[in-house]
Amino acid sequence: MLPSRRLAVIALAAATVLLAADRFAQARGWTLIGKKAGITVTSREVQGRGFPTFRGVGVIAADLFDVLAVLSDIKRHPEWLERAKDVRLVRKINEREYVVYGRTDAPWPVSDRDAVYRSKTAVDLAKKTVTVRFWAVKNASVPKRSGVVRMDNLRGHYIFKALGPKRTRVEYQVDADPGGWLPKWIAKMATKWLPQRTLEGLRRQVKKTAGCAAYKARIARWRAGKY
């Protein structure tokens, strides 16, 4: 197959995957709010809450485990995670589970938000899928900060699906009640640009760290099914 034709086939396959995601989302009550740079953003209203659940879906031109390596490198999350001001490991439970503290830099005049959350990774080598779920927990070792709104109602996930040796579908979803005062226009804006920019940032970081020596050992363990 000629290179140009191969690229056309790959582009068509990616478009088909994203179209299927759009149709599935709409069937489950999700509303399309944006499509840019191959990333589809949808949202779903939550009764009694002004901030909807949001989801971003896109494809990253990288191996599944290269993407997972970036996500598992918690101390470097502020390099790519949209509006991340402070992210640090609170406690390592085991190779798949962590307790993490994260603070989000909110635009003026809104107060910053933070959360303590537990993250758990599940790997299915047969299906070439990785699911990373996270949810808010209470932790006495991380007290609330003055002027920062603690989000006690937060949950979400990343789902990575290998589409090929160097192609990974990524789904990023967050269901949170940000609490405190939050203007409707900021809530509406954040619903769109948080998933969009987070996935764009993840793409850049994966490209930046591809072949990183610090990740090689852990990727080798994952490929061997050792966690």
PDB file of C-alpha atoms in Angstrom:
ATOM      1  CA  MET A   1       0.000   0.000   0.000  1.00  0.00           C
ATOM      2  CA  LEU A   2       1.352   3.422  -0.910  1.00  0.00           C
ATOM      3  CA  PRO A   3       2.218   5.780   1.997  1.00  0.00           C
ATOM      4  CA  SER A   4      -0.384   8.402   0.985  1.00  0.00           C
ATOM      5  CA  ARG A   5      -3.061   5.747   0.721  1.00  0.00           C
ATOM      6  CA  ARG A   6      -2.075   4.282   4.081  1.00  0.00           C
ATOM      7  CA  LEU A   7      -2.451   7.713   5.689  1.00  0.00           C
ATOM      8  CA  ALA A   8      -5.876   8.111   4.112  1.00  0.00           C
ATOM      9  CA  VAL A   9      -6.987   4.739   5.523  1.00  0.00           C
ATOM     10  CA  ILE A  10      -5.710   5.685   9.000  1.00  0.00           C
ATOM     11  CA  ALA A  11      -7.490   9.045   8.870  1.00  0.00           C
ATOM     12  CA  LEU A  12     -10.725   7.358   7.797  1.00  0.00           C
ATOM     13  CA  ALA A  13     -10.456   4.815  10.619  1.00  0.00           C
ATOM     14  CA  ALA A  14      -9.935   7.583  13.195  1.00  0.00           C
ATOM     15  CA  ALA A  15     -12.908   9.529  11.838  1.00  0.00           C
ATOM     16  CA  THR A  16     -15.057   6.397  12.029  1.00  0.00           C
ATOM     17  CA  VAL A  17     -14.092   5.831  15.671  1.00  0.00           C
ATOM     18  CA  LEU A  18     -14.929   9.414  16.639  1.00  0.00           C
ATOM     19  CA  LEU A  19     -18.228   9.339  14.713  1.00  0.00           C
ATOM     20  CA  ALA A  20     -19.219   6.162  16.530  1.00  0.00           C
ATOM     21  CA  ALA A  21     -18.353   7.857  19.824  1.00  0.00           C
ATOM     22  CA  ASP A  22     -20.552  10.831  18.898  1.00  0.00           C
ATOM     23  CA  ARG A  23     -23.534   8.613  18.108  1.00  0.00           C
ATOM     24  CA  PHE A  24     -23.100   6.568  21.275  1.00  0.00           C
ATOM     25  CA  ALA A  25     -22.848   9.718  23.390  1.00  0.00           C
ATOM     26  CA  GLN A  26     -25.997  11.221  21.918  1.00  0.00           C
ATOM     27  CA  ALA A  27     -27.854   7.959  22.520  1.00  0.00           C
ATOM     28  CA  ARG A  28     -26.961   8.119  26.219  1.00  0.00           C
ATOM     29  CA  GLY A  29     -28.196  11.678  26.754  1.00  0.00           C
ATOM     30  CA  TRP A  30     -24.944  13.463  26.029  1.00  0.00           C
ATOM     31  CA  THR A  31     -24.909  16.753  24.113  1.00  0.00           C
ATOM     32  CA  LEU A  32     -22.196  17.618  21.618  1.00  0.00           C
ATOM     33  CA  ILE A  33     -20.592  20.930  22.588  1.00  0.00           C
ATOM     34  CA  GLY A  34     -17.408  20.972  20.537  1.00  0.00           C
ATOM     35  CA  LYS A  35     -15.176  19.241  18.001  1.00  0.00           C
ATOM     36  CA  LYS A  36     -11.647  20.503  17.441  1.00  0.00           C
ATOM     37  CA  ALA A  37      -8.281  18.980  16.526  1.00  0.00           C
ATOM     38  CA  GLY A  38      -9.838  15.508  16.377  1.00  0.00           C
ATOM     39  CA  ILE A  39     -11.237  15.809  19.911  1.00  0.00           C
ATOM     40  CA  THR A  40     -14.959  15.494  20.560  1.00  0.00           C
ATOM     41  CA  VAL A  41     -16.359  17.139  23.707  1.00  0.00           C
ATOM     42  CA  THR A  42     -19.793  16.278  25.088  1.00  0.00           C
ATOM     43  CA  SER A  43     -21.651  17.119  28.281  1.00  0.00           C
ATOM     44  CA  ARG A  44     -24.602  15.816  30.246  1.00  0.00           C
ATOM     45  CA  GLU A  45     -26.695  17.895  32.644  1.00  0.00           C
ATOM     46  CA  VAL A  46     -26.990  16.815  36.263  1.00  0.00           C
ATOM     47  CA  GLN A  47     -30.272  17.575  38.017  1.00  0.00           C
ATOM     48  CA  GLY A  48     -29.917  20.146  40.786  1.00  0.00           C
ATOM     49  CA  ARG A  49     -26.399  21.133  39.810  1.00  0.00           C
ATOM     50  CA  GLY A  50     -25.136  23.958  37.599  1.00  0.00           C
ATOM     51  CA  PHE A  51     -21.992  22.154  36.495  1.00  0.00           C
ATOM     52  CA  PRO A  52     -22.581  19.261  34.059  1.00  0.00           C
ATOM     53  CA  THR A  53     -20.621  16.062  33.619  1.00  0.00           C
ATOM     54  CA  PHE A  54     -18.206  16.456  30.711  1.00  0.00           C
ATOM     55  CA  ARG A  55     -16.317  14.092  28.458  1.00  0.00           C
ATOM     56  CA  GLY A  56     -13.558  14.418  25.877  1.00  0.00           C
ATOM     57  CA  VAL A  57     -12.656  11.732  23.329  1.00  0.00           C
ATOM     58  CA  GLY A  58      -9.705  11.783  20.941  1.00  0.00           C
ATOM     59  CA  VAL A  59      -6.882   9.739  19.445  1.00  0.00           C
ATOM     60  CA  ILE A  60      -3.212  10.060  20.400  1.00  0.00           C
ATOM     61  CA  ALA A  61      -0.523   8.948  17.968  1.00  0.00           C
ATOM     62  CA  ALA A  62       1.349   6.832  20.503  1.00  0.00           C
ATOM     63  CA  ASP A  63       1.500   3.408  22.083  1.00  0.00           C
ATOM     64  CA  LEU A  64      -1.020   2.628  24.822  1.00  0.00           C
ATOM     65  CA  PHE A  65       1.665   2.278  27.500  1.00  0.00           C
ATOM     66  CA  ASP A  66       3.452   5.483  26.495  1.00  0.00           C
ATOM     67  CA  VAL A  67       0.193   7.286  27.279  1.00  0.00           C
ATOM     68  CA  LEU A  68      -0.231   5.426  30.565  1.00  0.00           C
ATOM     69  CA  ALA A  69       3.346   6.291  31.561  1.00  0.00           C
ATOM     70  CA  VAL A  70       2.559  10.003  31.299  1.00  0.00           C
ATOM     71  CA  LEU A  71      -0.633   9.651  33.335  1.00  0.00           C
ATOM     72  CA  SER A  72       1.139   7.646  36.042  1.00  0.00           C
ATOM     73  CA  ASP A  73       3.877  10.292  36.440  1.00  0.00           C
ATOM     74  CA  ILE A  74       1.927  12.316  38.983  1.00  0.00           C
ATOM     75  CA  LYS A  75       4.555  14.923  39.809  1.00  0.00           C
ATOM     76  CA  ARG A  76       4.622  16.041  36.166  1.00  0.00           C
ATOM     77  CA  HIS A  77       0.856  16.459  35.790  1.00  0.00           C
ATOM     78  CA  PRO A  78       1.091  20.273  36.013  1.00  0.00           C
ATOM     79  CA  GLU A  79       3.119  20.188  32.776  1.00  0.00           C
ATOM     80  CA  TRP A  80       0.071  19.120  30.771  1.00  0.00           C
ATOM     81  CA  LEU A  81      -3.102  18.834  32.871  1.00  0.00           C
ATOM     82  CA  GLU A  82      -5.201  21.917  32.151  1.00  0.00           C
ATOM     83  CA  ARG A  83      -5.216  24.489  34.977  1.00  0.00           C
ATOM     84  CA  ALA A  84      -3.346  22.124  37.322  1.00  0.00           C
ATOM     85  CA  LYS A  85      -1.590  24.318  39.890  1.00  0.00           C
ATOM     86  CA  ASP A  86      -0.396  21.690  42.343  1.00  0.00           C
ATOM     87  CA  VAL A  87      -0.508  17.894  41.990  1.00  0.00           C
ATOM     88  CA  ARG A  88       1.282  15.559  44.347  1.00  0.00           C
ATOM     89  CA  LEU A  89       1.233  12.005  45.655  1.00  0.00           C
ATOM     90  CA  VAL A  90      -0.287  11.701  49.115  1.00  0.00           C
ATOM     91  CA  ARG A  91       0.000   7.931  49.531  1.00  0.00           C
ATOM     92  CA  LYS A  92       0.921   4.968  47.362  1.00  0.00           C
ATOM     93  CA  ILE A  93      -1.353   2.049  48.186  1.00  0.00           C
ATOM     94  CA  ASN A  94       0.152  -0.339  45.636  1.00  0.00           C
ATOM     95  CA  GLU A  95       1.332  -0.289  42.021  1.00  0.00           C
ATOM     96  CA  ARG A  96      -2.195   0.361  40.777  1.00  0.00           C
ATOM     97  CA  GLU A  97      -3.686   2.579  43.468  1.00  0.00           C
ATOM     98  CA  TYR A  98      -2.728   6.013  44.757  1.00  0.00           C
ATOM     99  CA  VAL A  99      -4.134   8.838  46.827  1.00  0.00           C
ATOM    100  CA  VAL A 100      -3.418  12.173  45.154  1.00  0.00           C
ATOM    101  CA  TYR A 101      -3.878  15.856  45.972  1.00  0.00           C
ATOM    102  CA  GLY A 102      -4.725  18.201  43.124  1.00  0.00           C
ATOM    103  CA  ARG A 103      -5.387  21.941  43.020  1.00  0.00           C
ATOM    104  CA  THR A 104      -6.962  23.686  40.039  1.00  0.00           C
ATOM    105  CA  ASP A 105      -6.084  27.290  39.212  1.00  0.00           C
ATOM    106  CA  ALA A 106      -9.437  29.021  38.653  1.00  0.00           C
ATOM    107  CA  PRO A 107      -9.724  32.263  36.672  1.00  0.00           C
ATOM    108  CA  TRP A 108     -10.339  35.466  38.629  1.00  0.00           C
ATOM    109  CA  PRO A 109     -12.595  36.187  40.470  1.00  0.00           C
ATOM    110  CA  VAL A 110     -13.368  32.530  41.185  1.00  0.00           C
ATOM    111  CA  SER A 111     -11.588  30.723  44.046  1.00  0.00           C
ATOM    112  CA  ASP A 112      -9.241  27.846  43.250  1.00  0.00           C
ATOM    113  CA  ARG A 113     -10.618  24.335  43.701  1.00  0.00           C
ATOM    114  CA  ASP A 114      -8.783  21.363  45.161  1.00  0.00           C
ATOM    115  CA  ALA A 115      -9.481  17.730  45.904  1.00  0.00           C
ATOM    116  CA  VAL A 116      -7.967  14.649  47.473  1.00  0.00           C
ATOM    117  CA  TYR A 117      -8.774  11.682  45.313  1.00  0.00           C
ATOM    118  CA  ARG A 118      -8.016   8.007  44.999  1.00  0.00           C
ATOM    119  CA  SER A 119      -6.910   6.667  41.630  1.00  0.00           C
ATOM    120  CA  LYS A 120      -7.142   2.998  40.614  1.00  0.00           C
ATOM    121  CA  THR A 121      -5.815   1.489  37.383  1.00  0.00           C
ATOM    122  CA  ALA A 122      -7.173  -1.651  35.700  1.00  0.00           C
ATOM    123  CA  VAL A 123      -5.342  -3.175  32.732  1.00  0.00           C
ATOM    124  CA  ASP A 124      -6.858  -5.676  30.301  1.00  0.00           C
ATOM    125  CA  LEU A 125      -4.039  -6.912  28.066  1.00  0.00           C
ATOM    126  CA  ALA A 126      -6.386  -9.157  26.079  1.00  0.00           C
ATOM    127  CA  LYS A 127      -8.628  -6.217  25.130  1.00  0.00           C
ATOM    128  CA  LYS A 128      -5.693  -3.772  24.995  1.00  0.00           C
ATOM    129  CA  THR A 129      -7.521  -1.429  27.320  1.00  0.00           C
ATOM    130  CA  VAL A 130      -6.513   0.531  30.394  1.00  0.00           C
ATOM    131  CA  THR A 131      -9.071   2.155  32.697  1.00  0.00           C
ATOM    132  CA  VAL A 132      -7.989   4.672  35.335  1.00  0.00           C
ATOM    133  CA  ARG A 133     -10.805   5.680  37.672  1.00  0.00           C
ATOM    134  CA  PHE A 134     -10.577   8.404  40.308  1.00  0.00           C
ATOM    135  CA  TRP A 135     -12.901   9.610  43.044  1.00  0.00           C
ATOM    136  CA  ALA A 136     -12.761  12.076  45.940  1.00  0.00           C
ATOM    137  CA  VAL A 137     -11.847  10.810  49.408  1.00  0.00           C
ATOM    138  CA  LYS A 138     -11.374  12.434  52.783  1.00  0.00           C
ATOM    139  CA  ASN A 139      -7.850  12.484  54.135  1.00  0.00           C
ATOM    140  CA  ALA A 140      -6.913  14.088  57.441  1.00  0.00           C
ATOM    141  CA  SER A 141      -3.306  14.539  56.334  1.00  0.00           C
ATOM    142  CA  VAL A 142      -4.412  17.085  53.722  1.00  0.00           C
ATOM    143  CA  PRO A 143      -6.348  19.830  55.523  1.00  0.00           C
ATOM    144  CA  LYS A 144      -8.490  22.351  53.690  1.00  0.00           C
ATOM    145  CA  ARG A 145      -6.807  25.615  52.721  1.00  0.00           C
ATOM    146  CA  SER A 146      -8.103  29.101  53.309  1.00  0.00           C
ATOM    147  CA  GLY A 147      -9.466  30.636  50.125  1.00  0.00           C
ATOM    148  CA  VAL A 148      -9.584  27.296  48.288  1.00  0.00           C
ATOM    149  CA  VAL A 149     -12.829  25.348  47.805  1.00  0.00           C
ATOM    150  CA  ARG A 150     -12.469  21.634  48.521  1.00  0.00           C
ATOM    151  CA  MET A 151     -14.373  19.418  46.069  1.00  0.00           C
ATOM    152  CA  ASP A 152     -15.745  16.485  48.035  1.00  0.00           C
ATOM    153  CA  ASN A 153     -17.968  15.354  45.171  1.00  0.00           C
ATOM    154  CA  LEU A 154     -15.675  14.318  42.336  1.00  0.00           C
ATOM    155  CA  ARG A 155     -15.301  11.244  40.205  1.00  0.00           C
ATOM    156  CA  GLY A 156     -14.152  10.446  36.709  1.00  0.00           C
ATOM    157  CA  HIS A 157     -11.984   8.270  34.514  1.00  0.00           C
ATOM    158  CA  TYR A 158      -9.505   7.924  31.711  1.00  0.00           C
ATOM    159  CA  ILE A 159     -10.022   5.006  29.356  1.00  0.00           C
ATOM    160  CA  PHE A 160      -7.233   4.117  26.914  1.00  0.00           C
ATOM    161  CA  LYS A 161      -7.899   1.728  24.040  1.00  0.00           C
ATOM    162  CA  ALA A 162      -5.128   0.616  21.670  1.00  0.00           C
ATOM    163  CA  LEU A 163      -6.229   1.044  18.052  1.00  0.00           C
ATOM    164  CA  GLY A 164      -2.823  -0.005  16.719  1.00  0.00           C
ATOM    165  CA  PRO A 165       0.889  -0.012  17.635  1.00  0.00           C
ATOM    166  CA  LYS A 166       1.025   3.792  17.625  1.00  0.00           C
ATOM    167  CA  ARG A 167      -2.600   4.830  18.012  1.00  0.00           C
ATOM    168  CA  THR A 168      -4.535   5.063  21.248  1.00  0.00           C
ATOM    169  CA  ARG A 169      -8.102   6.235  21.762  1.00  0.00           C
ATOM    170  CA  VAL A 170      -8.470   8.270  24.945  1.00  0.00           C
ATOM    171  CA  GLU A 171     -11.668   9.036  26.819  1.00  0.00           C
ATOM    172  CA  TYR A 172     -11.525  11.555  29.656  1.00  0.00           C
ATOM    173  CA  GLN A 173     -14.626  12.099  31.787  1.00  0.00           C
ATOM    174  CA  VAL A 174     -15.289  14.129  34.932  1.00  0.00           C
ATOM    175  CA  ASP A 175     -18.407  14.300  37.089  1.00  0.00           C
ATOM    176  CA  ALA A 176     -17.895  16.930  39.792  1.00  0.00           C
ATOM    177  CA  ASP A 177     -19.677  19.455  41.936  1.00  0.00           C
ATOM    178  CA  PRO A 178     -17.197  22.339  42.148  1.00  0.00           C
ATOM    179  CA  GLY A 179     -19.026  23.846  45.129  1.00  0.00           C
ATOM    180  CA  GLY A 180     -18.780  27.462  46.198  1.00  0.00           C
ATOM    181  CA  TRP A 181     -19.592  30.378  43.918  1.00  0.00           C
ATOM    182  CA  LEU A 182     -19.232  29.713  40.214  1.00  0.00           C
ATOM    183  CA  PRO A 183     -20.742  32.014  37.536  1.00  0.00           C
ATOM    184  CA  LYS A 184     -22.749  30.220  34.858  1.00  0.00           C
ATOM    185  CA  TRP A 185     -20.571  31.618  32.064  1.00  0.00           C
ATOM    186  CA  ILE A 186     -17.434  30.155  33.646  1.00  0.00           C
ATOM    187  CA  ALA A 187     -19.135  26.790  34.204  1.00  0.00           C
ATOM    188  CA  LYS A 188     -20.206  26.717  30.563  1.00  0.00           C
ATOM    189  CA  MET A 189     -16.753  27.699  29.338  1.00  0.00           C
ATOM    190  CA  ALA A 190     -14.946  25.218  31.600  1.00  0.00           C
ATOM    191  CA  THR A 191     -17.149  22.345  30.446  1.00  0.00           C
ATOM    192  CA  LYS A 192     -15.833  22.863  26.935  1.00  0.00           C
ATOM    193  CA  TRP A 193     -12.203  23.859  27.353  1.00  0.00           C
ATOM    194  CA  LEU A 194     -11.185  21.621  30.259  1.00  0.00           C
ATOM    195  CA  PRO A 195     -11.581  18.302  28.370  1.00  0.00           C
ATOM    196  CA  GLN A 196     -10.370  19.836  25.092  1.00  0.00           C
ATOM    197  CA  ARG A 197      -7.201  21.346  26.511  1.00  0.00           C
ATOM    198  CA  THR A 198      -6.496  18.414  28.818  1.00  0.00           C
ATOM    199  CA  LEU A 199      -6.429  15.965  25.907  1.00  0.00           C
ATOM    200  CA  GLU A 200      -4.403  18.395  23.796  1.00  0.00           C
ATOM    201  CA  GLY A 201      -1.956  18.707  26.693  1.00  0.00           C
ATOM    202  CA  LEU A 202      -1.779  14.937  27.080  1.00  0.00           C
ATOM    203  CA  ARG A 203      -0.950  14.618  23.384  1.00  0.00           C
ATOM    204  CA  ARG A 204       1.893  17.129  23.684  1.00  0.00           C
ATOM    205  CA  GLN A 205       3.280  15.511  26.820  1.00  0.00           C
ATOM    206  CA  VAL A 206       3.224  12.002  25.305  1.00  0.00           C
ATOM    207  CA  LYS A 207       5.103  13.306  22.273  1.00  0.00           C
ATOM    208  CA  LYS A 208       7.565  15.131  24.533  1.00  0.00           C
ATOM    209  CA  THR A 209       8.301  12.080  26.688  1.00  0.00           C
ATOM    210  CA  ALA A 210       8.302   9.387  23.975  1.00  0.00           C
ATOM    211  CA  GLY A 211      11.275   7.100  24.575  1.00  0.00           C
ATOM    212  CA  CYS A 212      11.954   8.685  27.986  1.00  0.00           C
ATOM    213  CA  ALA A 213      14.499   6.554  29.851  1.00  0.00           C
ATOM    214  CA  ALA A 214      12.682   7.101  33.141  1.00  0.00           C
ATOM    215  CA  TYR A 215       9.604   5.318  31.777  1.00  0.00           C
ATOM    216  CA  LYS A 216      11.242   2.324  30.100  1.00  0.00           C
ATOM    217  CA  ALA A 217      11.379   0.024  33.133  1.00  0.00           C
ATOM    218  CA  ARG A 218       7.753   0.547  34.119  1.00  0.00           C
ATOM    219  CA  ILE A 219       6.517   0.162  30.540  1.00  0.00           C
ATOM    220  CA  ALA A 220       8.437  -3.114  30.253  1.00  0.00           C
ATOM    221  CA  ARG A 221       6.722  -4.388  33.427  1.00  0.00           C
ATOM    222  CA  TRP A 222       3.301  -3.396  32.145  1.00  0.00           C
ATOM    223  CA  ARG A 223       3.863  -5.149  28.819  1.00  0.00           C
ATOM    224  CA  ALA A 224       4.786  -8.283  30.753  1.00  0.00           C
ATOM    225  CA  GLY A 225       1.617  -8.037  32.820  1.00  0.00           C
ATOM    226  CA  LYS A 226       3.446  -7.146  36.040  1.00  0.00           C
ATOM    227  CA  TYR A 227       1.767  -4.478  38.164  1.00  0.00           C
TER     228      TYR A 227
END
